[in-house]
Amino acid sequence: MICNSYERFFKTLAEPAKLNIINLLSKGPLNVSQLSKKLNFEQSRASHNLKALADRHFVIVERKGKERYYSLDKTIIIPILGLIDAHVEKYEKHYCKCKGIPWRKKE
Amino acid sequence: MICNSYERFFKTLAEPAKLNIINLLSKGPLNVSQLSKKLNFEQSRASHNLKALADRHFVIVERKGKERYYSLDKTIIIPILGLIDAHVEKYEKHYCKCKGIPWRKKE
DNA sequence: AATTCATATGATTTGTAATTCATATGAACG
DNA sequence: CGTTCATATGAATTACAAATCATATGAATT
């Protein structure tokens, strides 16, 4: 009945592994091995997660020889997280005091 | 490491049941029984889901006698879904042709 | 073309979260 | 104050998605 695009969209982001990948890629593109190493992820775990993110167009793949470099499509992620930041700050700032989210521009 | 506010936020929305509730409440406030009946939800299922939505401040509760009326906090949901609509339309319009999402303003 | 390196894929296992079932709370009303 | 109606809560079950493990693909290199 309801369009399941929303479900797919949210489900893809509702997980620490993928959020950590997004966080890491916000600093620059990486190939699968680099990313696996940095996050201590099994190779296939990284692959599966990256595929899911790519399917929803949250990340972009670029082949370079045997390697595949993944980079963040910031046009969707940044605005979304911005809205959430505002919402969370409005209601949860008293018990969620984490700072230094890299992609969040402090003004 | 990463702030888990995002995870909680997305996880709460990454489910058909809750998205259907949001869709329904976008048309106006309802109490638990009304909502259960409309969505063919077990009473406790509705309760549990509504509680989760209320915990994240996606819905607002108001008591009226024995009943509790839930309404949608549109200030966060509408902009978020707007961003997703744009993203989905950009990349998925060829295979997701659902129309008439009630809260989406067509211009 | 055989080998190695980088990544993807598929099936099974595992972990987690939603639903259900049973029960508790709590307001209204006789 | 006992009963009924509306909702909430907690524990057990169930369902589903992520991680793992084994294997496949595919490009570079000799």
mmCIF file of N, CA and C (backbone and C1' of nucleotides) in Angstrom, chain B residues 31-33 43-44 47-48 70, chain D residues 4-11:
data_model
loop_
_atom_site.group_PDB
_atom_site.id
_atom_site.type_symbol
_atom_site.label_atom_id
_atom_site.label_comp_id
_atom_site.label_asym_id
_atom_site.label_seq_id
_atom_site.Cartn_x
_atom_site.Cartn_y
_atom_site.Cartn_z
ATOM 1 N N ASN B 31 -6.912 7.632 17.838
ATOM 2 C CA ASN B 31 -6.527 6.905 19.043
ATOM 3 C C ASN B 31 -6.137 5.479 18.665
ATOM 4 N N VAL B 32 -5.681 4.731 19.659
ATOM 5 C CA VAL B 32 -5.088 3.425 19.378
ATOM 6 C C VAL B 32 -6.074 2.462 18.733
ATOM 7 N N SER B 33 -7.289 2.426 19.261
ATOM 8 C CA SER B 33 -8.264 1.479 18.705
ATOM 9 C C SER B 33 -8.610 1.824 17.269
ATOM 10 N N GLN B 43 -3.998 -4.902 18.888
ATOM 11 C CA GLN B 43 -3.924 -3.705 19.737
ATOM 12 C C GLN B 43 -2.511 -3.465 20.262
ATOM 13 N N SER B 44 -1.901 -4.520 20.753
ATOM 14 C CA SER B 44 -0.578 -4.314 21.356
ATOM 15 C C SER B 44 0.480 -3.993 20.298
ATOM 16 N N SER B 47 0.197 -0.373 19.847
ATOM 17 C CA SER B 47 0.774 0.293 21.011
ATOM 18 C C SER B 47 2.297 0.318 20.957
ATOM 19 N N HIS B 48 2.871 -0.850 20.737
ATOM 20 C CA HIS B 48 4.328 -0.933 20.701
ATOM 21 C C HIS B 48 4.903 -0.008 19.615
ATOM 22 N N TYR B 70 -3.024 9.981 19.031
ATOM 23 C CA TYR B 70 -1.691 10.154 18.469
ATOM 24 C C TYR B 70 -1.780 10.999 17.204
ATOM 25 P P DT D 4 -18.167 -6.505 33.433
ATOM 26 O "O5'" DT D 4 -17.984 -5.347 32.337
ATOM 27 C "C5'" DT D 4 -18.771 -4.154 32.417
ATOM 28 C "C4'" DT D 4 -18.065 -3.049 31.653
ATOM 29 C "C3'" DT D 4 -17.312 -3.533 30.412
ATOM 30 O "O3'" DT D 4 -17.571 -2.640 29.335
ATOM 31 C "C1'" DT D 4 -15.877 -2.266 31.772
ATOM 32 P P DC D 5 -17.405 -3.098 27.803
ATOM 33 O "O5'" DC D 5 -16.505 -1.922 27.207
ATOM 34 C "C5'" DC D 5 -16.819 -0.564 27.516
ATOM 35 C "C4'" DC D 5 -15.541 0.255 27.480
ATOM 36 C "C3'" DC D 5 -14.670 -0.021 26.260
ATOM 37 O "O3'" DC D 5 -14.387 1.215 25.618
ATOM 38 C "C1'" DC D 5 -13.389 -0.106 28.241
ATOM 39 P P DA D 6 -13.597 1.256 24.282
ATOM 40 O "O5'" DA D 6 -12.153 1.685 24.794
ATOM 41 C "C5'" DA D 6 -11.930 3.019 25.236
ATOM 42 C "C4'" DA D 6 -10.448 3.205 25.484
ATOM 43 C "C3'" DA D 6 -9.557 2.792 24.312
ATOM 44 O "O3'" DA D 6 -8.689 3.873 24.019
ATOM 45 C "C1'" DA D 6 -8.845 1.730 26.309
ATOM 46 P P DT D 7 -7.580 3.735 22.914
ATOM 47 O "O5'" DT D 7 -6.355 3.228 23.795
ATOM 48 C "C5'" DT D 7 -5.836 4.082 24.814
ATOM 49 C "C4'" DT D 7 -4.794 3.345 25.610
ATOM 50 C "C3'" DT D 7 -3.543 2.938 24.854
ATOM 51 O "O3'" DT D 7 -2.485 3.768 25.297
ATOM 52 C "C1'" DT D 7 -4.234 1.283 26.386
ATOM 53 P P DA D 8 -1.010 3.547 24.809
ATOM 54 O "O5'" DA D 8 -0.348 2.684 25.973
ATOM 55 C "C5'" DA D 8 -0.549 3.080 27.317
ATOM 56 C "C4'" DA D 8 0.161 2.112 28.251
ATOM 57 C "C3'" DA D 8 1.597 1.776 27.864
ATOM 58 O "O3'" DA D 8 2.380 1.860 29.039
ATOM 59 C "C1'" DA D 8 0.343 -0.218 28.097
ATOM 60 P P DT D 9 3.956 1.786 28.977
ATOM 61 O "O5'" DT D 9 4.257 0.286 29.398
ATOM 62 C "C5'" DT D 9 3.652 -0.216 30.580
ATOM 63 C "C4'" DT D 9 3.956 -1.687 30.726
ATOM 64 C "C3'" DT D 9 5.374 -2.102 30.319
ATOM 65 O "O3'" DT D 9 5.943 -2.757 31.424
ATOM 66 C "C1'" DT D 9 3.776 -3.561 29.396
ATOM 67 P P DG D 10 7.512 -3.012 31.521
ATOM 68 O "O5'" DG D 10 7.577 -4.594 31.371
ATOM 69 C "C5'" DG D 10 6.557 -5.371 31.962
ATOM 70 C "C4'" DG D 10 6.808 -6.838 31.681
ATOM 71 C "C3'" DG D 10 8.225 -7.190 31.270
ATOM 72 O "O3'" DG D 10 8.568 -8.413 31.904
ATOM 73 C "C1'" DG D 10 6.706 -7.796 29.542
ATOM 74 P P DA D 11 9.891 -9.199 31.559
ATOM 75 O "O5'" DA D 11 9.307 -10.458 30.776
ATOM 76 C "C5'" DA D 11 8.222 -11.198 31.326
ATOM 77 C "C4'" DA D 11 7.936 -12.423 30.474
ATOM 78 C "C3'" DA D 11 9.152 -13.215 30.033
ATOM 79 O "O3'" DA D 11 8.767 -14.585 29.914
ATOM 80 C "C1'" DA D 11 8.092 -12.295 28.128
#
